[in-house]
Amino acid sequence: MSTDNGLKSGSNLEKILKAGHFAFTGELGPPRGTGAKEVIEKAQHLKGNVDSVNITDNQTAVVRMASWAASLLLVQEGLEPNFQMVCRDRNRLAMQADILGVYTHGVKNMLCLSGDHAKFGDHPDAKGVFDIDSMQLIAMVKQMRDEGKFLGGAEIEHPPKIFIGAASNPFAVPHEWRVHRLAKKIEAGVDFIQTQCIYNMERFRQFIKEANDMGLTEKCFILAGVTPMKSVGMAKYMKNKVPGMDVPDEIIERLQGAGKGKVAEEGIKIACEQIEEFKEMKGVAGVHLMAIEWEHKVPEIAERAGVLPRPTVE
Amino acid sequence: MIVAKRKPFDEIMEMLEEYKKVLVVGCGTCVAVCLVGGEKEANILATELEMARKLADNPIEVDSVTLERQCDREYLAELDDKQTDYDALISMACGVGIQFLAERFPDKPVFPAVDTAGLAVNQAVGWYEERCRSCQQCVLAWTGGICPVTMCAKGLYNGPCGGTNLGNCEIDPDQPCAWYLIHERLAKQGRLHHIKQIYEAVGWRDTMPRTLIQPGYKKPEKEEAK
Ligand code: SF4
């Protein structure tokens, strides 16, 4: 079901994508405390340079300011948040309550995630909730929006009109399963996908080709995940320590070859080259830039990647 | 079978501190098989307690007895007279047996000597791996005989998550990813269509105490239950 204008949510991100523009989204991690100022400062680097900003939800299972609260700060600052929600920390009642709450305050995009296991975080003994999983969360948000019903079946007064996002990891094995999992998410009701950080372009091309062949890229918008490498250490850490990440040796060698003081610059260069390729890649509708604790670099990266100015769609 | 692990000795000592005459009650079924609470282990605990308490200048008299099963009324009945001689009972059965013992002798303090650790298989002598969380709605038919509720660290019904790591789970490189295994097995059997379908939100059945009555049986009258 759509709103009168044919849009599901009317979010800026939805309008940009439906108008056929190449989307460019950013990310912001809430602080480990109550510093609203910190959020607002980070947001200033993103304002006008991205179409929507992902607000992470207790990322890596570390307690931070609630993603809904940081999302509201962005709304107040005139940015469009993409409210992330993980299945680890809340049951279906709390999730639906939060969805109603954020929508009331103007949040129109959501990213539905499983969430990293608590073992990685600062409360490793916490009980993971996982009352529903990310697939079921997508279906729940869609039901709330399109049928106007809670998961339990009761009617919602003024249902939340959310543009529904999810993640996809093209690099996890077995590779042949990845498109089927994407297909499942589309069937569950996802409108857009933001992928895991891409470094192995070869593998990503293959994934997109398969998604194109199965007609999946016509059914949802795929935003390619890009994270510029800041250092060789970061690249090695991502390669060896972050589950589900695929960093080819060429990337590490290229960063190593950049020479002293020029590694971060090389990282940005690689990211910009990737973005150039994504712009031309059939089936890729945009880029999701995860400049982790590097928000102040976003204006420069956006400029150099040639995605500015951001279009406005009425 | 049900597996359990013995509680740390200090914890057991603390529980029994104020008692002078205690009966260790072993169980001859699951906990005996998994080498934690059978006759042998019950005797060892009794001896350990007596020695430790002697050293602590707080002597205790400990006997031990091992029942065939502590989750069955008829075996518990064997203790009806015997238990009257003791200040307290310490059970080496699983949590089920411990509670049934406490229920039978409501005036007697009953303590646990083990931590019950789940429904597990015997991989080798002394090595057990959990396989079932008794969710009461078995999905093994669609998951190639591998339980995602137990074997996936997030209990996902539509896995794998994005953290699946070259066949292993994101929590530990030595822990296989349940969903990787499920995919592998179903692919081999040509049954991947089962997991291409979305498994809808689960109606949890293990969130309150459960009673099970098999077809053709009924709940006994109050008197019979005693
Ligand atoms: S990696 Fe596999 S087993 Fe571990 S939580 Fe994710 S899906 Fe479950």
XYZ file of C-alpha atoms and ligand atoms in Angstrom:
548
model
C 0.000 0.000 0.000
C 1.326 3.417 -0.839
C 0.543 6.897 0.290
C -1.386 9.150 -2.120
C 1.757 10.178 -3.960
C 2.722 6.573 -4.676
C 5.382 6.598 -1.997
C 5.502 4.126 0.854
C 6.946 6.499 3.395
C 7.717 9.765 1.699
C 11.206 9.789 3.183
C 13.881 11.763 1.389
C 15.793 8.558 0.728
C 12.764 6.928 -0.840
C 12.111 9.976 -3.030
C 15.725 10.161 -4.202
C 15.793 6.470 -5.083
C 12.405 6.441 -6.778
C 13.354 9.494 -8.839
C 16.238 7.461 -10.176
C 19.022 9.453 -8.543
C 22.148 7.728 -7.314
C 21.663 7.749 -3.536
C 24.406 8.605 -1.084
C 23.861 7.776 2.585
C 26.064 8.211 5.635
C 26.388 6.856 9.112
C 26.723 8.197 12.633
C 27.431 6.301 15.824
C 25.782 7.756 18.952
C 28.076 8.628 21.867
C 28.808 6.512 24.928
C 27.168 9.063 27.146
C 24.709 11.891 27.097
C 26.536 14.313 24.829
C 23.923 15.615 22.455
C 26.482 18.176 21.289
C 28.707 15.410 19.979
C 25.882 14.028 17.856
C 24.986 17.441 16.532
C 28.598 18.228 15.662
C 29.057 14.978 13.784
C 25.755 15.595 12.031
C 26.968 18.946 10.693
C 29.595 17.149 8.592
C 26.889 15.038 7.033
C 24.249 17.694 6.519
C 23.652 18.389 2.851
C 26.239 15.792 1.845
C 24.144 12.667 2.268
C 20.488 11.761 1.702
C 19.988 9.974 4.968
C 22.115 9.089 7.986
C 22.173 5.625 9.572
C 22.089 5.847 13.348
C 23.639 2.714 14.739
C 21.943 0.740 17.509
C 24.349 -0.334 20.273
C 26.822 -1.135 17.535
C 29.187 -4.046 18.202
C 27.052 -4.743 21.278
C 28.473 -1.751 23.129
C 26.020 0.439 25.038
C 25.516 3.855 23.523
C 22.855 6.523 23.458
C 19.700 4.852 22.094
C 19.481 4.922 18.327
C 15.981 6.396 18.518
C 17.194 9.260 20.718
C 20.107 10.118 18.441
C 17.725 9.820 15.469
C 15.490 12.460 17.013
C 18.457 14.787 17.468
C 19.072 14.475 13.737
C 15.464 15.227 12.910
C 15.748 18.371 15.039
C 18.877 19.333 13.135
C 17.087 18.947 9.820
C 18.773 15.722 8.743
C 17.022 12.539 7.787
C 17.932 9.581 9.999
C 17.872 5.947 9.034
C 16.965 4.428 12.375
C 18.783 1.145 12.929
C 17.200 -1.542 15.048
C 18.822 -4.792 16.116
C 17.003 -7.895 17.325
C 19.444 -8.500 20.148
C 18.195 -5.976 22.677
C 14.412 -5.852 22.496
C 11.435 -8.139 22.181
C 8.567 -7.594 19.756
C 6.650 -5.362 22.149
C 9.541 -2.985 22.711
C 10.390 -2.958 19.007
C 6.895 -2.021 17.908
C 6.637 0.590 20.642
C 9.906 2.173 19.479
C 8.775 2.127 15.863
C 5.574 3.961 16.751
C 7.583 6.376 18.870
C 10.195 7.307 16.302
C 7.672 7.646 13.521
C 5.661 10.056 15.655
C 8.770 12.210 15.802
C 9.400 12.181 12.078
C 11.635 9.150 11.493
C 10.741 7.505 8.188
C 13.577 5.087 7.401
C 14.571 2.036 9.308
C 17.288 -0.572 8.978
C 16.397 -4.011 10.346
C 19.386 -5.995 11.631
C 20.133 -9.109 13.654
C 22.784 -7.344 15.723
C 26.232 -8.504 16.763
C 26.335 -11.089 19.506
C 26.627 -9.599 23.004
C 29.867 -11.490 23.410
C 31.661 -8.811 21.359
C 30.561 -5.916 23.468
C 30.923 -4.309 26.845
C 28.291 -6.548 28.456
C 29.355 -9.975 27.213
C 27.178 -11.771 29.778
C 23.963 -10.121 28.608
C 21.123 -12.318 27.453
C 20.455 -11.800 23.756
C 16.749 -11.352 23.120
C 16.291 -12.454 19.488
C 12.568 -12.805 20.084
C 12.258 -12.237 16.346
C 15.071 -12.263 13.793
C 15.910 -9.647 11.170
C 13.767 -11.354 8.526
C 10.781 -11.399 10.854
C 11.461 -7.790 11.849
C 11.275 -6.713 8.199
C 7.974 -8.558 7.814
C 6.662 -6.997 11.020
C 7.446 -3.423 9.941
C 5.849 -4.089 6.570
C 2.729 -5.475 8.212
C 2.561 -2.441 10.493
C 2.863 -0.132 7.491
C 0.840 -1.879 4.797
C -1.833 -3.673 6.797
C -1.915 -1.257 9.697
C -1.629 -4.157 12.106
C 0.667 -5.077 14.945
C 2.441 -8.409 14.779
C -0.171 -9.709 17.214
C -2.913 -8.785 14.742
C -4.541 -5.785 16.431
C -5.153 -2.635 14.412
C -2.813 0.319 14.692
C -4.281 3.783 14.843
C -2.343 5.876 12.318
C 0.131 3.194 11.161
C 3.786 4.164 10.800
C 4.857 4.617 7.175
C 8.417 3.387 7.208
C 10.829 2.913 4.314
C 12.230 -0.484 5.189
C 15.896 -1.298 4.909
C 18.085 -4.258 5.734
C 21.671 -5.334 5.375
C 23.229 -7.866 3.081
C 26.638 -9.435 3.218
C 27.689 -10.547 -0.283
C 30.943 -11.983 1.063
C 29.779 -14.579 3.536
C 30.094 -18.184 2.490
C 28.496 -20.085 0.923
C 28.430 -17.400 -1.783
C 25.656 -19.056 -3.751
C 23.289 -18.609 -0.801
C 23.716 -14.829 -0.617
C 21.273 -13.934 -3.392
C 18.715 -16.340 -1.986
C 18.956 -14.641 1.364
C 18.518 -11.308 -0.395
C 15.470 -12.735 -2.157
C 14.056 -13.764 1.213
C 14.487 -10.248 2.567
C 12.715 -8.841 -0.474
C 9.894 -11.296 -0.002
C 9.707 -10.278 3.652
C 9.189 -6.703 2.497
C 12.472 -4.850 2.305
C 12.578 -1.679 0.178
C 16.310 -1.039 0.239
C 19.508 -2.839 1.125
C 22.774 -1.480 2.432
C 25.578 -3.965 1.959
C 28.490 -4.912 4.142
C 31.636 -2.835 3.447
C 32.903 -3.848 0.036
C 36.604 -4.379 -0.629
C 36.484 -7.446 -2.834
C 35.061 -5.842 -5.977
C 35.323 -9.036 -7.988
C 33.067 -10.875 -5.607
C 30.659 -7.954 -5.380
C 30.334 -7.772 -9.184
C 29.417 -11.438 -9.177
C 26.831 -10.913 -6.431
C 25.184 -8.021 -8.274
C 25.180 -9.976 -11.500
C 23.356 -12.834 -9.805
C 20.936 -10.385 -8.178
C 20.309 -8.776 -11.596
C 19.788 -12.159 -13.221
C 17.228 -13.094 -10.593
C 15.436 -9.772 -11.065
C 16.104 -8.798 -7.461
C 17.580 -5.392 -8.233
C 14.271 -4.395 -9.779
C 12.450 -5.231 -6.597
C 14.616 -3.337 -4.142
C 17.279 -0.646 -4.140
C 20.788 -1.820 -3.376
C 23.221 0.618 -1.833
C 26.819 -0.516 -1.958
C 28.651 -0.265 1.369
C 31.895 1.718 1.319
C 34.278 2.319 4.216
C 37.518 4.109 3.421
C 40.544 2.555 5.104
C 42.349 4.955 7.414
C 45.446 2.864 7.984
C 47.128 -0.429 7.203
C 46.341 -1.525 10.752
C 42.649 -0.936 10.186
C 42.746 -2.951 6.965
C 44.480 -5.845 8.687
C 42.086 -5.705 11.601
C 39.092 -5.774 9.253
C 40.589 -8.662 7.345
C 41.492 -10.794 10.326
C 39.233 -9.809 13.162
C 35.868 -8.717 11.810
C 33.620 -11.690 11.065
C 32.080 -11.688 7.616
C 34.539 -9.131 6.177
C 36.466 -9.841 2.970
C 39.565 -7.665 2.507
C 41.755 -8.863 -0.378
C 45.520 -8.664 -0.018
C 45.734 -6.201 -2.942
C 43.979 -3.587 -0.823
C 46.443 -4.019 2.012
C 49.393 -3.965 -0.395
C 48.122 -0.837 -2.066
C 47.793 0.921 1.289
C 51.248 -0.271 2.316
C 52.657 1.044 -0.934
C 51.227 4.514 -0.363
C 54.098 5.551 1.834
C 54.313 7.331 5.138
C 51.557 9.818 5.880
C 49.713 9.013 2.662
C 47.830 5.851 3.662
C 44.571 7.573 4.594
C 44.703 9.526 1.337
C 45.131 6.254 -0.543
C 42.182 4.806 1.393
C 39.974 7.680 0.254
C 41.251 7.275 -3.297
C 40.276 3.600 -3.297
C 36.831 4.500 -1.938
C 36.325 7.132 -4.654
C 37.347 4.699 -7.375
C 34.855 2.216 -5.986
C 32.095 4.810 -5.953
C 32.867 5.699 -9.578
C 32.442 2.054 -10.530
C 29.217 1.688 -8.503
C 27.702 4.662 -10.305
C 27.991 2.732 -13.549
C 27.143 -0.676 -12.167
C 23.772 -2.044 -13.234
C 21.705 -2.923 -10.182
C 23.454 -0.554 -7.776
C 21.185 2.314 -6.762
C 23.578 4.201 -4.530
C 26.345 4.095 -2.006
C 26.245 3.820 1.749
C 29.348 5.494 3.151
C 30.366 4.241 6.562
C 33.133 6.637 7.527
C 33.531 5.273 11.024
C 34.663 8.027 13.412
C 35.655 9.950 10.312
C 32.501 11.980 9.831
C 34.492 15.168 9.215
C 35.941 13.580 6.074
C 32.517 12.970 4.545
C 32.241 16.372 2.803
C 35.627 15.842 1.139
C 34.849 12.257 0.121
C 31.436 13.255 -1.231
C 33.028 16.086 -3.207
C 35.780 13.941 -4.645
C 33.375 11.102 -5.424
C 31.337 13.563 -7.483
C 28.059 12.997 -5.660
C 27.511 16.657 -4.759
C 25.308 18.569 -4.706
C 22.730 16.157 -3.395
C 19.535 16.315 -5.409
C 16.280 17.441 -3.845
C 13.052 15.755 -4.854
C 9.694 17.266 -4.008
C 20.149 -37.046 27.852
C 20.150 -34.333 30.492
C 23.654 -33.241 31.407
C 24.886 -31.379 34.437
C 28.073 -30.092 35.977
C 28.984 -30.298 39.617
C 28.773 -27.042 41.508
C 32.013 -25.602 42.864
C 32.818 -27.296 46.152
C 32.957 -24.000 48.055
C 29.420 -23.204 47.005
C 28.229 -26.578 48.300
C 30.106 -26.045 51.569
C 28.412 -22.687 52.008
C 24.928 -24.135 51.448
C 25.442 -26.828 54.048
C 27.333 -24.758 56.611
C 24.677 -24.852 59.316
C 23.685 -28.514 58.935
C 25.171 -31.399 60.927
C 23.667 -34.460 59.309
C 23.104 -34.521 55.583
C 22.083 -37.086 52.999
C 23.579 -36.904 49.507
C 21.022 -38.200 47.031
C 22.466 -39.412 43.743
C 20.436 -40.278 40.672
C 21.056 -43.370 38.577
C 19.873 -42.018 35.246
C 21.154 -39.114 33.095
C 23.505 -37.585 35.657
C 25.056 -41.001 36.297
C 25.693 -41.463 32.574
C 27.293 -38.035 32.279
C 29.550 -38.818 35.236
C 28.327 -36.151 37.651
C 25.650 -37.481 39.973
C 25.576 -41.287 40.066
C 26.466 -43.586 42.905
C 30.201 -43.063 42.569
C 29.992 -39.278 42.518
C 27.516 -39.252 45.417
C 29.938 -41.276 47.553
C 32.825 -39.005 46.624
C 30.889 -35.882 47.552
C 29.920 -37.392 50.906
C 33.554 -38.184 51.713
C 34.789 -34.806 50.513
C 32.267 -33.001 52.677
C 33.123 -34.947 55.791
C 36.833 -34.346 55.323
C 36.499 -30.652 54.571
C 34.188 -30.025 57.482
C 36.489 -31.873 59.840
C 39.312 -29.640 58.747
C 37.093 -26.617 59.233
C 36.363 -27.702 62.794
C 32.681 -28.044 62.033
C 32.158 -31.789 61.673
C 29.262 -33.151 59.688
C 27.834 -36.600 59.217
C 27.143 -37.358 55.571
C 25.585 -40.486 54.100
C 24.765 -41.121 50.509
C 22.117 -42.992 48.623
C 21.478 -43.237 44.905
C 17.975 -43.635 43.560
C 17.142 -45.172 40.222
C 15.529 -41.867 39.169
C 14.649 -38.715 41.067
C 12.045 -37.592 38.556
C 9.771 -40.537 39.373
C 7.560 -40.693 42.434
C 7.960 -44.430 43.013
C 11.727 -44.142 43.477
C 11.487 -41.118 45.737
C 9.195 -43.138 47.993
C 12.235 -45.155 49.012
C 13.380 -42.146 51.016
C 10.132 -41.535 52.901
C 11.462 -43.015 56.149
C 15.153 -42.552 55.650
C 15.069 -38.782 55.146
C 13.680 -38.227 58.627
C 17.153 -38.940 60.041
C 18.756 -35.938 58.298
C 18.795 -32.138 58.732
C 19.031 -31.594 54.997
C 19.242 -33.369 51.653
C 21.607 -32.484 48.850
C 20.612 -33.799 45.459
C 22.932 -34.652 42.612
C 20.087 -35.045 40.136
C 19.218 -32.566 37.399
C 17.048 -29.575 38.264
C 13.960 -31.674 37.681
C 14.988 -34.319 40.193
C 16.070 -31.760 42.769
C 12.688 -30.051 42.630
C 10.759 -33.296 42.782
C 12.729 -34.315 45.831
C 12.033 -30.966 47.494
C 8.367 -31.277 46.597
C 8.096 -34.725 48.172
C 9.682 -33.573 51.438
C 8.461 -30.012 51.793
C 9.604 -29.686 55.411
C 13.168 -30.616 54.623
C 15.796 -28.235 53.201
C 16.896 -29.619 49.818
C 20.008 -28.295 48.050
C 21.434 -28.704 44.551
C 24.891 -30.198 44.130
C 24.956 -29.706 40.368
C 24.154 -27.092 37.726
C 21.939 -28.580 35.058
C 23.363 -27.787 31.623
C 20.894 -28.962 29.027
C 19.991 -31.767 26.667
C 23.147 -33.086 25.137
C 24.809 -35.814 23.161
C 27.729 -37.880 24.310
C 30.545 -37.021 21.885
C 33.120 -39.053 23.808
C 33.605 -40.107 27.418
C 33.193 -36.992 29.519
C 32.471 -34.736 26.523
C 28.896 -33.582 25.969
C 27.409 -31.149 23.498
C 24.048 -29.495 23.799
C 21.634 -30.239 20.984
C 18.113 -29.316 22.094
C 16.460 -26.473 24.015
C 13.106 -28.274 24.291
C 11.269 -25.416 22.568
C 8.248 -27.639 22.000
C 7.993 -26.939 18.275
C 10.655 -28.905 16.523
C 11.894 -27.449 13.236
C 14.439 -30.165 12.472
C 12.365 -31.338 9.511
C 13.153 -28.105 7.637
C 16.673 -27.528 8.873
C 18.356 -30.744 7.870
C 18.271 -32.214 11.355
C 20.344 -29.348 12.814
C 18.686 -27.238 15.496
C 19.018 -23.496 14.878
C 17.494 -22.691 18.266
C 20.299 -24.492 20.061
C 23.204 -24.414 17.629
C 22.934 -20.833 16.358
C 24.265 -18.361 18.909
C 21.349 -16.046 18.173
C 18.735 -18.754 17.776
C 17.845 -17.411 14.338
C 15.067 -19.063 12.362
C 16.098 -17.364 9.122
C 19.859 -17.526 9.233
C 22.675 -17.097 8.702
C 23.381 -13.646 10.072
C 25.958 -11.334 8.510
C 28.607 -12.504 10.930
C 28.917 -16.017 9.581
C 32.617 -16.408 9.047
C 33.995 -18.967 6.588
C 31.699 -21.613 7.994
C 32.152 -20.578 11.593
C 30.039 -18.559 13.958
C 30.915 -14.953 14.654
C 31.208 -15.699 18.365
C 34.087 -18.131 18.045
C 36.243 -19.413 15.174
C 35.989 -22.908 16.692
C 32.211 -22.910 16.761
C 30.656 -23.972 13.453
C 27.925 -21.677 12.126
C 24.697 -23.641 12.482
C 23.253 -22.042 9.379
C 26.307 -22.860 7.339
C 25.850 -26.499 8.319
C 22.125 -26.384 7.663
C 22.725 -24.975 4.186
C 25.426 -27.516 3.461
C 23.313 -30.480 4.465
C 20.144 -29.353 2.721
C 22.104 -28.494 -0.443
C 23.550 -31.987 -0.465
C 20.080 -33.465 -0.102
C 18.575 -31.152 -2.726
C 16.216 -29.644 -0.160
C 17.266 -25.973 -0.091
C 13.693 -24.931 -0.847
C 12.912 -25.475 2.829
C 15.064 -22.550 3.899
C 14.178 -20.334 0.975
C 10.870 -19.838 2.706
C 10.522 -17.284 5.441
C 10.006 -18.779 8.851
C 7.505 -16.494 10.558
C 7.844 -15.011 14.034
C 7.794 -17.824 16.561
C 5.005 -18.286 19.073
C 7.227 -19.203 22.003
C 5.961 -22.098 24.053
C 8.663 -22.152 26.682
C 7.838 -18.909 28.431
C 5.696 -20.412 31.173
C 5.626 -23.719 33.071
C 4.541 -26.474 30.757
C 2.462 -29.548 31.474
C 2.417 -32.437 29.084
C -0.304 -35.048 28.971
C 0.008 -37.701 26.310
C -3.072 -38.632 24.269
C -5.234 -41.164 26.075
C -4.068 -40.010 29.517
C -5.396 -37.423 31.886
C -4.206 -35.444 34.838
C -4.581 -37.651 37.946
C -7.011 -36.642 40.670
C -5.527 -34.713 43.568
C -5.318 -37.749 45.918
C -3.612 -39.939 43.341
C -1.038 -37.240 42.718
C 0.068 -37.344 46.333
S 27.251 -16.894 12.603
Fe 25.796 -18.552 12.202
S 25.538 -19.644 14.147
Fe 26.557 -17.707 14.603
S 24.902 -16.311 15.160
Fe 25.234 -16.022 12.963
S 23.856 -17.460 11.952
Fe 23.954 -18.065 14.108
